[in-house]
CSV table of C-alpha atoms and ligand atoms in Angstrom, one decimal:
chain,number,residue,atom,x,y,z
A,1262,UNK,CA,-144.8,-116.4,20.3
A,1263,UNK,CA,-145.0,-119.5,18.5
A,1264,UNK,CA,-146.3,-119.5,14.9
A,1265,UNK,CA,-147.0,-122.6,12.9
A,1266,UNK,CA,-147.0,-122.5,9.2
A,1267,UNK,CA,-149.9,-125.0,7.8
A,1268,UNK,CA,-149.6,-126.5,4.4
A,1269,UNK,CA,-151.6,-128.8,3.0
A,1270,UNK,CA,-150.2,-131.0,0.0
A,1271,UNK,CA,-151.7,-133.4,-2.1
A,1272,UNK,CA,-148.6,-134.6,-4.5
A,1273,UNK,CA,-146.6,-132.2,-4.3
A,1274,UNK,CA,-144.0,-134.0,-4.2
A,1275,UNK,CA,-141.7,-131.7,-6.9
A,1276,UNK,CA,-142.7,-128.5,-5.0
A,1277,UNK,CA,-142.6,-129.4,-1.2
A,1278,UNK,CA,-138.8,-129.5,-0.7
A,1279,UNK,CA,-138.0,-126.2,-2.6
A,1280,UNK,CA,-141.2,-124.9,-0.6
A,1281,UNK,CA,-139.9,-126.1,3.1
A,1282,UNK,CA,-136.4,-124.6,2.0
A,1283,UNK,CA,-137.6,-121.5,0.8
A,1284,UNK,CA,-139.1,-121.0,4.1
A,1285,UNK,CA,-136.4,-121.8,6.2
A,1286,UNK,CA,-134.3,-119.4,4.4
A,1287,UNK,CA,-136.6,-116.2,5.8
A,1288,UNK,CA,-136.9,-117.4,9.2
A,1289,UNK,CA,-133.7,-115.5,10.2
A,1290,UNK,CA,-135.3,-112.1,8.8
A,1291,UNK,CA,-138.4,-112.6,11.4
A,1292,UNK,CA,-138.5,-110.6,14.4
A,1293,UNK,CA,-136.5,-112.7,17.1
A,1294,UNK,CA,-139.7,-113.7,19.1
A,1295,UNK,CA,-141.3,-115.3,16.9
A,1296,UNK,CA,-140.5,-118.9,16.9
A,1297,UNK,CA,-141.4,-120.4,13.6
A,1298,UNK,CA,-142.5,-123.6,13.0
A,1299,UNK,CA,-144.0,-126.0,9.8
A,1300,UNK,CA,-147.0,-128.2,10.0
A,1301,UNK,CA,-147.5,-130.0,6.4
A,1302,UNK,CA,-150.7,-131.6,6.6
A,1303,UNK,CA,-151.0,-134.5,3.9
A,1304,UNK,CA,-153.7,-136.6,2.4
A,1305,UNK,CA,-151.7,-139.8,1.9
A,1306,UNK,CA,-150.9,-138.3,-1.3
A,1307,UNK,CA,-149.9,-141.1,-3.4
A,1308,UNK,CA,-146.9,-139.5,-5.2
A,1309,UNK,CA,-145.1,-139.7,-1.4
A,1310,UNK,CA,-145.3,-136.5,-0.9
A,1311,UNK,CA,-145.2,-137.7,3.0
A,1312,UNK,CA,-142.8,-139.4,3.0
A,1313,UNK,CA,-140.5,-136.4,1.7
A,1314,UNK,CA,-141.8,-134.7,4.6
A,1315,UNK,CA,-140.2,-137.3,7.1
A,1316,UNK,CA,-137.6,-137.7,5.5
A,1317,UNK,CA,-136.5,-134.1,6.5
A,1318,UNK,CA,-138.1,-134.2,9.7
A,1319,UNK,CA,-135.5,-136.2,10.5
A,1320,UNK,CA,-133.1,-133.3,10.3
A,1321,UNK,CA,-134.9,-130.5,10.9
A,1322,UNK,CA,-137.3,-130.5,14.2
A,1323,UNK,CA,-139.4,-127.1,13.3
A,1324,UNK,CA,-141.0,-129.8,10.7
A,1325,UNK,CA,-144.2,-131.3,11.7
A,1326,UNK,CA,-146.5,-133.6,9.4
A,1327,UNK,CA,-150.2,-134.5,9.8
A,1328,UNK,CA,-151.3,-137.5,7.7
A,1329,UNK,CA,-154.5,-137.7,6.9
A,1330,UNK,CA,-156.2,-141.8,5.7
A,1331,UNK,CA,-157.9,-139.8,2.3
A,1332,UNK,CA,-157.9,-136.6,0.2
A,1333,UNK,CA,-160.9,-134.7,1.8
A,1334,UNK,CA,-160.5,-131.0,0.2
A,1335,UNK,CA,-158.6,-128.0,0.8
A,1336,UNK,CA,-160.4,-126.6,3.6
A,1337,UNK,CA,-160.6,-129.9,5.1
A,1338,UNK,CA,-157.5,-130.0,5.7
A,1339,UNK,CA,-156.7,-126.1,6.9
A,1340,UNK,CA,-159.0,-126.8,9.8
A,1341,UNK,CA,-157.3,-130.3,10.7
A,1342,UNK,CA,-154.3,-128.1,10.8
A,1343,UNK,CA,-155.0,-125.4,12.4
A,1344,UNK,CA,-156.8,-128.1,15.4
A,1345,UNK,CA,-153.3,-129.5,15.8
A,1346,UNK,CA,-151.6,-126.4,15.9
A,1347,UNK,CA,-153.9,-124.5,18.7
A,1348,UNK,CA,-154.1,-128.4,20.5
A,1349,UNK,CA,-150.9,-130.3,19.9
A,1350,UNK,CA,-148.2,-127.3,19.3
A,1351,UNK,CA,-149.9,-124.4,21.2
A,1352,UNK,CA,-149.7,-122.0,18.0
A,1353,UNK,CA,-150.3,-118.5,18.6
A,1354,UNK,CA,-150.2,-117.8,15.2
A,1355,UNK,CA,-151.2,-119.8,12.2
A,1356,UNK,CA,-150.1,-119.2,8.7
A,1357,UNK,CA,-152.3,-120.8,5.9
A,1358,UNK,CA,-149.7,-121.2,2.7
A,1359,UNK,CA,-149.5,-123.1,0.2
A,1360,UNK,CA,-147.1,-126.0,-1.0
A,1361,UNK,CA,-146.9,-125.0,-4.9
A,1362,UNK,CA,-144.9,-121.9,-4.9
A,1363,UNK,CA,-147.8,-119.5,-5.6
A,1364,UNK,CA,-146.9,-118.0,-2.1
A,1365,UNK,CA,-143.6,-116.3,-2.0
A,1366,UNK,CA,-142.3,-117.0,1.6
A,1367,UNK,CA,-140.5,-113.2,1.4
A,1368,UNK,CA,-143.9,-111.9,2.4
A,1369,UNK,CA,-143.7,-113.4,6.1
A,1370,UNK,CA,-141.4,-111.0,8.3
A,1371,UNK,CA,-143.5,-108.5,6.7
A,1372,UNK,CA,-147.0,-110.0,7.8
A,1373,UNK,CA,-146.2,-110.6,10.9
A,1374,UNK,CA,-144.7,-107.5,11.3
A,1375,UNK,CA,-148.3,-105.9,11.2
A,1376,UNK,CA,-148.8,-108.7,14.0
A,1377,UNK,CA,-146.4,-106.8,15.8
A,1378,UNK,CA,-147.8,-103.8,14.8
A,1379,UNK,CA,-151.3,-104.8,16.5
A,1380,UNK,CA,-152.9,-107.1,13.6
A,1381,UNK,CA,-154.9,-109.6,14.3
A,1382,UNK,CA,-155.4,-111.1,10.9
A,1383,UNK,CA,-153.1,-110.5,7.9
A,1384,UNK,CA,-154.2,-111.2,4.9
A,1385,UNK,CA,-151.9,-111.0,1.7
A,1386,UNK,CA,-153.7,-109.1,-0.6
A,1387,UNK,CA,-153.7,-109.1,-4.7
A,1388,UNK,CA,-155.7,-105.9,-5.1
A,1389,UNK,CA,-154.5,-103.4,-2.9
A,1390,UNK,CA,-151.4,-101.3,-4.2
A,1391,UNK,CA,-148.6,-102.9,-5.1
A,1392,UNK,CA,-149.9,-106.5,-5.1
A,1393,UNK,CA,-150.5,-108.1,-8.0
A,1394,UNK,CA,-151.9,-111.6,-10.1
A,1395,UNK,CA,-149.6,-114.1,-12.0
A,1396,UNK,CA,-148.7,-112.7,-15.6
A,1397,UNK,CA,-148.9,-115.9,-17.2
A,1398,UNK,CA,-152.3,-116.5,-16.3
A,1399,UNK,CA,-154.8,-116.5,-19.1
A,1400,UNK,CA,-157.5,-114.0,-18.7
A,1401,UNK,CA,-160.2,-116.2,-17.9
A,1402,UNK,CA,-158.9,-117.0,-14.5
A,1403,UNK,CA,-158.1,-113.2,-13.9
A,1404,UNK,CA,-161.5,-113.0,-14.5
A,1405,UNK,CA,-163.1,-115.4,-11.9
A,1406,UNK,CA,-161.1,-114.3,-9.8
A,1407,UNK,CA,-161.9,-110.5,-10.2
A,1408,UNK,CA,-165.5,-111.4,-9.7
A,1409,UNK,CA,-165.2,-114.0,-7.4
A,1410,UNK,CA,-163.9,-110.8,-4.6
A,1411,UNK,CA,-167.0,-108.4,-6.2
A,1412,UNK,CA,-169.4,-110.7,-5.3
A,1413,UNK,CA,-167.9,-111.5,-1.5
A,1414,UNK,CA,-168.0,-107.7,-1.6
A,1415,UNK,CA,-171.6,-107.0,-2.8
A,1416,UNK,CA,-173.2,-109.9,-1.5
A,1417,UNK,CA,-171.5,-109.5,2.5
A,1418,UNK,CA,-171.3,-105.7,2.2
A,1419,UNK,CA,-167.5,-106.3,3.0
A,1420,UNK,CA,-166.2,-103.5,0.8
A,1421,UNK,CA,-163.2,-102.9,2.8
A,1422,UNK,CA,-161.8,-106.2,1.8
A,1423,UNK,CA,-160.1,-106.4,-1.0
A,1424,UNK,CA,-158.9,-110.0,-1.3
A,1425,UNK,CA,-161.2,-111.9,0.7
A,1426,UNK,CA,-160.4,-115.0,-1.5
A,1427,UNK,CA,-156.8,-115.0,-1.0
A,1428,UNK,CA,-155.3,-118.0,0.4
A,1429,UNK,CA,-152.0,-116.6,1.8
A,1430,UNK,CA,-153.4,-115.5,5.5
A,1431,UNK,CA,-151.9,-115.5,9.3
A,1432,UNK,CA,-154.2,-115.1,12.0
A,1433,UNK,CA,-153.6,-115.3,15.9
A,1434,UNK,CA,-155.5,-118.5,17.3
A,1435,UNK,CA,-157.1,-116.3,20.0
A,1436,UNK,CA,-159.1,-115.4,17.0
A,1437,UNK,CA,-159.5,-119.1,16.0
A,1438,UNK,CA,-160.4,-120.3,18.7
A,1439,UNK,CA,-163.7,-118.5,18.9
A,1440,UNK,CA,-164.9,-119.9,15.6
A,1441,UNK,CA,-166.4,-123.5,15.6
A,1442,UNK,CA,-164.1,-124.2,12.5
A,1443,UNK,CA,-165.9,-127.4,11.9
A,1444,UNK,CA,-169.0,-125.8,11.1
A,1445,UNK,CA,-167.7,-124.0,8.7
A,1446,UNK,CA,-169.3,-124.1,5.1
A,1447,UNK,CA,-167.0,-125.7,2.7
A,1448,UNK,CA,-164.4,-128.0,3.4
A,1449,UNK,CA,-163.2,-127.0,-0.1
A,1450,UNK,CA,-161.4,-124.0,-1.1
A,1451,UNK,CA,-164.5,-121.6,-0.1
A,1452,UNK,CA,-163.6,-122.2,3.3
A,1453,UNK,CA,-162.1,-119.1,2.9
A,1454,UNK,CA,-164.2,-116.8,2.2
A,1455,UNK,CA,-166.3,-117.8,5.4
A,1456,UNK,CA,-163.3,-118.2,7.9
A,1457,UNK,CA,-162.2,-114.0,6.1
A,1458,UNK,CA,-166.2,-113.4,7.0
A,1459,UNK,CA,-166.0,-115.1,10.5
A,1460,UNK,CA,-163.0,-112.9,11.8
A,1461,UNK,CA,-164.8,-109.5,10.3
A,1462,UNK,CA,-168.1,-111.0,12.5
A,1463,UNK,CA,-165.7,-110.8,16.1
A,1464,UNK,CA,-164.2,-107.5,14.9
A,1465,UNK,CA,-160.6,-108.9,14.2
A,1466,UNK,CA,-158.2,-105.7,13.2
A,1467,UNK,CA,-157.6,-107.3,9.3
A,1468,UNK,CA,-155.1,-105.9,7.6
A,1469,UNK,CA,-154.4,-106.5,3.6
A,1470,UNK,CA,-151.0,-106.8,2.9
A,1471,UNK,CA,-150.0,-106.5,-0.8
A,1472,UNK,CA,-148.6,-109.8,-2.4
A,1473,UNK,CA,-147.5,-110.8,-5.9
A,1474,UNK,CA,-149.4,-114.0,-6.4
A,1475,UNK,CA,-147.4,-115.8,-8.6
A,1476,UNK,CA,-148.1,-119.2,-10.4
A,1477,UNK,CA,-147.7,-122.8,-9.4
A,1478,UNK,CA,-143.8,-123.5,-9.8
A,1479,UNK,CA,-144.5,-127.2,-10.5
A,1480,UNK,CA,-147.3,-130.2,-10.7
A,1481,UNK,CA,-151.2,-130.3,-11.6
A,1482,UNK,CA,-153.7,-127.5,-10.2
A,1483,UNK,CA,-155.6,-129.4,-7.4
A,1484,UNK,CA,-158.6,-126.9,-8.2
A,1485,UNK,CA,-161.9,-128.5,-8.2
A,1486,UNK,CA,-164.6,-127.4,-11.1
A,1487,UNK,CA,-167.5,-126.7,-8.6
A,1488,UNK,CA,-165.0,-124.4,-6.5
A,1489,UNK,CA,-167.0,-121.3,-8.0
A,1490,UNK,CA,-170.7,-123.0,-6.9
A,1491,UNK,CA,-169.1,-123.6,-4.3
A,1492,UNK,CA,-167.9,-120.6,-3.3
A,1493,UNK,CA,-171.2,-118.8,-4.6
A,1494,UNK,CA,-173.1,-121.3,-2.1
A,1495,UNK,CA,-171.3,-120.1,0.9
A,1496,UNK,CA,-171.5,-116.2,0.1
A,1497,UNK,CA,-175.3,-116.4,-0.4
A,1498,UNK,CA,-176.2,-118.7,2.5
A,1499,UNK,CA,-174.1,-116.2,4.7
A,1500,UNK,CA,-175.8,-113.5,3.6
A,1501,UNK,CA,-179.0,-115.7,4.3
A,1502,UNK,CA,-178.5,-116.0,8.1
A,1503,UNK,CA,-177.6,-112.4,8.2
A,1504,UNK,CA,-180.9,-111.5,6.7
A,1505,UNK,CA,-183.1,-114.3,8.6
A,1506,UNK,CA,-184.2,-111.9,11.0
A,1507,UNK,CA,-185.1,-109.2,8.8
A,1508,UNK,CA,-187.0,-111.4,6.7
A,1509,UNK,CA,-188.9,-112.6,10.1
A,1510,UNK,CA,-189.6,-109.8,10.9
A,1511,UNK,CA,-191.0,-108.8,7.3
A,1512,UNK,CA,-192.9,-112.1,7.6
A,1513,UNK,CA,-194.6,-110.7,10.9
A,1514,UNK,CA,-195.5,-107.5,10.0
A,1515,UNK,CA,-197.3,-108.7,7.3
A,1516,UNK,CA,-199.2,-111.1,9.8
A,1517,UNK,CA,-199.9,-108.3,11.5
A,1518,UNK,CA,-201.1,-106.5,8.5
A,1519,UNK,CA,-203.5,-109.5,7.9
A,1520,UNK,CA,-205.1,-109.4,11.6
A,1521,UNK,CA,-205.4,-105.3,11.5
A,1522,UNK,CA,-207.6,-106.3,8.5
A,1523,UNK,CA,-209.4,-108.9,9.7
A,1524,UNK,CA,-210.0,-107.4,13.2
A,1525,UNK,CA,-211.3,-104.2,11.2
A,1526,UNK,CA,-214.0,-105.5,9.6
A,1527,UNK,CA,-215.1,-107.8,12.6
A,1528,UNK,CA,-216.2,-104.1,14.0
A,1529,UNK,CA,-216.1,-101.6,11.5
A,1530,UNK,CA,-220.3,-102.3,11.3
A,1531,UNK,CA,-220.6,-101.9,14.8
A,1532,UNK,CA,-218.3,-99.0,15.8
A,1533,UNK,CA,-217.3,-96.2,13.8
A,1534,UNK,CA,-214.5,-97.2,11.9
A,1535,UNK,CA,-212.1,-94.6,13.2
A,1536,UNK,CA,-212.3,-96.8,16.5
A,1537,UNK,CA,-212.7,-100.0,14.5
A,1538,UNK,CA,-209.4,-99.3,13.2
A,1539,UNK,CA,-207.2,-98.6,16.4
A,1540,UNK,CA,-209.0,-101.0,17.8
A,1541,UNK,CA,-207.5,-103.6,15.4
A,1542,UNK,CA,-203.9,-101.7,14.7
A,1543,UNK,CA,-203.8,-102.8,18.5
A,1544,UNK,CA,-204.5,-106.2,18.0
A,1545,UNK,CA,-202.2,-106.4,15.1
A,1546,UNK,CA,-199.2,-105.0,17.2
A,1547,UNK,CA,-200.0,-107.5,20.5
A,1548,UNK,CA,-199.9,-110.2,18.1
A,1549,UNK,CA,-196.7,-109.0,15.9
A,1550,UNK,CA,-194.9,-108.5,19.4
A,1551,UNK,CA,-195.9,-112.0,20.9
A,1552,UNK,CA,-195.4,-113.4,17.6
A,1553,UNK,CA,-191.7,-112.0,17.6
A,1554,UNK,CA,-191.0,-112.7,21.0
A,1555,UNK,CA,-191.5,-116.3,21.0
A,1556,UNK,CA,-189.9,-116.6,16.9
A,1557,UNK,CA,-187.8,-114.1,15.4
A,1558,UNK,CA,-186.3,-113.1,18.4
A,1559,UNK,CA,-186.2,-116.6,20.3
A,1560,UNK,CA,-182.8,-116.2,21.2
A,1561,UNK,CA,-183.1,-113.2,23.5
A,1562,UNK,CA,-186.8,-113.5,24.1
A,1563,UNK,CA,-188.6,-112.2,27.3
A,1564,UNK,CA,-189.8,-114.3,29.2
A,1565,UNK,CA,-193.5,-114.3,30.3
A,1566,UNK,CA,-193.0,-114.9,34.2
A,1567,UNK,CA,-191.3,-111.7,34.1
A,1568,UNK,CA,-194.4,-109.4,34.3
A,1569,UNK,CA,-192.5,-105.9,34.9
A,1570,UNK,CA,-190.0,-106.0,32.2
A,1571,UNK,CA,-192.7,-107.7,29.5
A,1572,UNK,CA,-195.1,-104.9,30.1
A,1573,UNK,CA,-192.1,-102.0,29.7
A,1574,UNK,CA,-191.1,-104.1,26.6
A,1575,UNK,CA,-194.6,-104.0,25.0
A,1576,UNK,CA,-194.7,-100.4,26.1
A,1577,UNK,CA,-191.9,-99.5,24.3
A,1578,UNK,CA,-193.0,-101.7,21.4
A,1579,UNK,CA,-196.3,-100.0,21.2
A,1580,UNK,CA,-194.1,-96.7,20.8
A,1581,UNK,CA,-192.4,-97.6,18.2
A,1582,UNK,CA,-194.9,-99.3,16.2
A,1583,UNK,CA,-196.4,-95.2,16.8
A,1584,UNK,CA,-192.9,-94.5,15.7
A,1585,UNK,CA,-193.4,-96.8,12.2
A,1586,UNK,CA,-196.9,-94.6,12.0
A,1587,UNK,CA,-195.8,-91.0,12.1
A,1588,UNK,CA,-192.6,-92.4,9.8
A,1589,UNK,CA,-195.4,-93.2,7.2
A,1590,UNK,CA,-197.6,-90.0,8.1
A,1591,UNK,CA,-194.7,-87.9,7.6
A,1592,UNK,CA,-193.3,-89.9,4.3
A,1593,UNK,CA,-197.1,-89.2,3.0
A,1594,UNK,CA,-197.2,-85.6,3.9
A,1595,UNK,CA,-193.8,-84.8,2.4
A,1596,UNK,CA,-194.3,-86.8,-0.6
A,1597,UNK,CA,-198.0,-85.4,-1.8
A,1598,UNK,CA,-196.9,-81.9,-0.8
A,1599,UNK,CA,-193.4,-82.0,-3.2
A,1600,UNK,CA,-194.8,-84.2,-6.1
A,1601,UNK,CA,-198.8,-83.6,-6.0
A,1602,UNK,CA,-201.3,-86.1,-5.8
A,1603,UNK,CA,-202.7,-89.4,-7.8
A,1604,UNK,CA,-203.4,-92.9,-7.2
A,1605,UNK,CA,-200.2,-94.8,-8.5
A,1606,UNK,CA,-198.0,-91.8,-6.6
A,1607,UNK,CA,-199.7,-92.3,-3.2
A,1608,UNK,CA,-199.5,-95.8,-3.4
A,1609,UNK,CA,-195.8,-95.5,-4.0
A,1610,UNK,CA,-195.6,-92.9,-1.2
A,1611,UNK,CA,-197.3,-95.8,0.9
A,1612,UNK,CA,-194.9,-98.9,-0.8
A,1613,UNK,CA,-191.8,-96.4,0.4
A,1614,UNK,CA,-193.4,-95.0,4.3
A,1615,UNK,CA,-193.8,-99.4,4.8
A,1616,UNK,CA,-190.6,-100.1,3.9
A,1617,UNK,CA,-189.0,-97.2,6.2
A,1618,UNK,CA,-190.8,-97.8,8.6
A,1619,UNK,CA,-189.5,-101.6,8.4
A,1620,UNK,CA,-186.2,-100.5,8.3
A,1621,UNK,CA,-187.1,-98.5,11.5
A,1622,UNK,CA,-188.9,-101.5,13.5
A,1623,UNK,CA,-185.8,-103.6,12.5
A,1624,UNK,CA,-183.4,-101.4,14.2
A,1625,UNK,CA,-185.3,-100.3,16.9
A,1626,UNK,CA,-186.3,-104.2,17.6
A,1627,UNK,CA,-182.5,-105.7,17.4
A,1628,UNK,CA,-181.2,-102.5,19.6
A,1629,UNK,CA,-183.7,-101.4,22.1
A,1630,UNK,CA,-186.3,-104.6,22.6
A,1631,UNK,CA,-184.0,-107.5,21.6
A,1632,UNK,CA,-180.6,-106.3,22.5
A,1633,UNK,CA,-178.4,-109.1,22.1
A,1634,UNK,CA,-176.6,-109.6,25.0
A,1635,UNK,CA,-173.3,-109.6,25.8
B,2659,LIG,N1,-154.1,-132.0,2.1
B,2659,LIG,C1,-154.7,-131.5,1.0
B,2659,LIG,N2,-154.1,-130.5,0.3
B,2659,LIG,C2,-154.8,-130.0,-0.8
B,2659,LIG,C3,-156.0,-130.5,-1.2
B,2659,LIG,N3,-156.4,-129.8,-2.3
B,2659,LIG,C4,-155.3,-128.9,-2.6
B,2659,LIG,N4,-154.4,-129.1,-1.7
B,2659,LIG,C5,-153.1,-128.3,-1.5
B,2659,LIG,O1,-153.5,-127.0,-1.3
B,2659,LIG,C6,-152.6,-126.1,-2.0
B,2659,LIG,C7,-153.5,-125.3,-3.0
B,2659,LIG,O2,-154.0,-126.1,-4.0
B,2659,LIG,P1,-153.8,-125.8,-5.6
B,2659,LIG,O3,-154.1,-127.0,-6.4
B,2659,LIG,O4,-152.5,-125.1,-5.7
B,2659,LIG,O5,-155.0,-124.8,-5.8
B,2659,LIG,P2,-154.8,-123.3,-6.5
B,2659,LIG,O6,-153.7,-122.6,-5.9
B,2659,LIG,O7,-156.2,-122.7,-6.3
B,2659,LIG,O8,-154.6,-123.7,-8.0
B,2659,LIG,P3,-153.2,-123.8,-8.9
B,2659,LIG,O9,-152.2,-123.1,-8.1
B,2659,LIG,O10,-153.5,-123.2,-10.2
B,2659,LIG,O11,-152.9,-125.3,-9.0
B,2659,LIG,C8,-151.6,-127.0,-2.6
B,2659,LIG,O12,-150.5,-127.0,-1.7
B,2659,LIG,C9,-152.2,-128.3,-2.7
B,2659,LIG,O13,-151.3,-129.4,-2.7
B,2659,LIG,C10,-156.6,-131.6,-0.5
B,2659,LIG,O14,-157.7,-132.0,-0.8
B,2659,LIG,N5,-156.0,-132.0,0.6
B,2660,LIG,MG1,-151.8,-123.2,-6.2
């Protein structure tokens, strides 16, 4: 299996020789089939950091080197890297590492040992036992740090992650392949965090191994100031498009509210407003499940030719809008009979059976009447 190790550098010219060195001294400790390789990917860094590069290319033929005209960002160049390894070198595995020292090569038999082991993604890991930040670094960057994980965590409900901003990572390009890399985000460091979110979305087996980050051994950080807007950019526009439909299909309801209203004062002075009413909850739900159909759920919608199924669909929908009813009958009857009655506590009761009920017409929409499919 062939594994290429990407670096990007942007002068590094002190660091990248003890780097490529460091490496090429744990290569004999990886498993034997792994055949290990080194793709630097440079930015025409002006301190010739390149031209190190060919320098020992000239000797050792697991070196590779990308060159890219301009300095276009961290993640920028990850993903050229990672193209030229799945296109140019037929990678199997791709290492992201970087060319300041921060990421002790001793890790690698290791991670790709939990390759072996059935990994897809390895990711080395700060905060799980045994891994650990650099002790020379001032508290402030512990700190953004720290909070930088809690709020991929809180914000992506990813709480099994511990390090989702870690930068050390290998990750099998079968994985890689299936994410269109240059759609991602950010093309600066926060291409991270949505590459780490990308693999959890196609159910890659991640595992966190522990790592003592450790601090640049040479040279000027290459950190950009807006990395943490950046980064906080990303998170919440992810969390966004996961929410979209959700909020669509709040959006309709609410539509639907409106019509029921409407419709039921058309007719509540000429039919008894019992009727008036189910007359115009029906309206309300023909309308939220066309509405739905041809927006929220565009992607998987059913088509209108198709008679049979759109008529089962709508039955179904019409039973679980009865569904979202009893939910709120029930919420009603359990709530006045535990904690009494008055105005602001049946409204409440009402505030919690809608947003239940929500809940319910979400799932029930995205499993049974808009299953995605496969
Ligand atoms: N090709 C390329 N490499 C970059 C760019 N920005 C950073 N790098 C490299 O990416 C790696 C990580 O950058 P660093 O500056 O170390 O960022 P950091 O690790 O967050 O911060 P410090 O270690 O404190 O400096 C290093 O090898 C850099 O040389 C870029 O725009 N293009
Ligand atoms: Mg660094």
């Amino acid at each position: 299996m062939k594994v290429v190790i990407i670096i990007p550098t942007y002068n590094e010219r002190e660091n990248i020789k003890n780097t490529l060195k460091a490496l090429e001294e744990v290569f004999p400790q990886v498993e034997e089939k792994y055949e290990m390789h080194i793709l630097v990917v440079d930015d025409s860094s002006p301190d010739g950091t390149g031209e190190i590069v060919k320098e020992l290319m000239k000797t050792k033929n697991f070196v590779h080197l990308f060159v890219n005209k301009e300095k276009a960002g961290l993640g920028a160049a990850y993903i050229k890297g990672m193209k030229y390894a799945i296109e140019k070198l037929q990678a199997d595995l791709v290492f992201e590492f970087d060319a300041d020292g921060s990421h002790q090569p001793k890790y690698i038999p290791g991670m790709l040992k939990e390759v072996t082991k059935g990994a897809d993604v390895v990711v080395g890991s700060r905060y799980v036992p045994g891994g650990s930040m650099p002790k020379d670094w001032g508290f402030d960057r512990k700190l953004i740090s720290f909070f930088g994980n809690l709020m991929c965590q809180s914000v992506l409900f990813t709480w099994q992650y511990k390090d989702m901003t870690s930068g050390y990572r290998v990750s099998k390009t079968s994985f890689l392949k299936r994410i269109d890399l240059d759609a991602l985000l950010s093309k600066q460091f926060a291409y991270k965090i949505h590459l780490y979110y990308a693999f959890h979305k196609l159910k890659a087996k991640i595992v966190e191994f522990p790592i003592a980050f450790v601090d640049r051994a040479k040279g000027k950080t290459k950190f950009p100031k807006n990395n943490i807007i950046d980064s906080l950019r990303v998170i919440f526009t992810l969390r966004f498009r996961e929410s979209k439909k959700f909020i669509q299909v709040c959006i309709v309801g609410t539509i639907g509210a409106i019509i029921q209203f409407s419709i039921f004062n058309l007719l509540r002075l000429k039919t008894a407003p019992e009727y008036a009413n189910v007359i115009a909850v029906e309206f309300a739900v023909i309308a939220n499940f066309i509405i739905n159909n041809l927006w929220t759920f565009k992607d998987d919608k059913i088509a209108f030719k198709n008679i049979k199924k759109l008529l089962f669909k709508f039955f179904q929908f019409n039973l679980i809008s009865l569904g979202s009813i009893s939910i709120q009958f029930v919420v009603m009857k359990i709530g006045v009979s535990v904690l009494g009655r008055s105005t602001l506590l049946e409204n409440g009761l009402v505030m919690i059976g809608i947003l239940i009920g929500l809940v319910w017409n979400y799932t029930m929409y995205t499993k049974l009447i808009w299953k995605k499919k496969k």
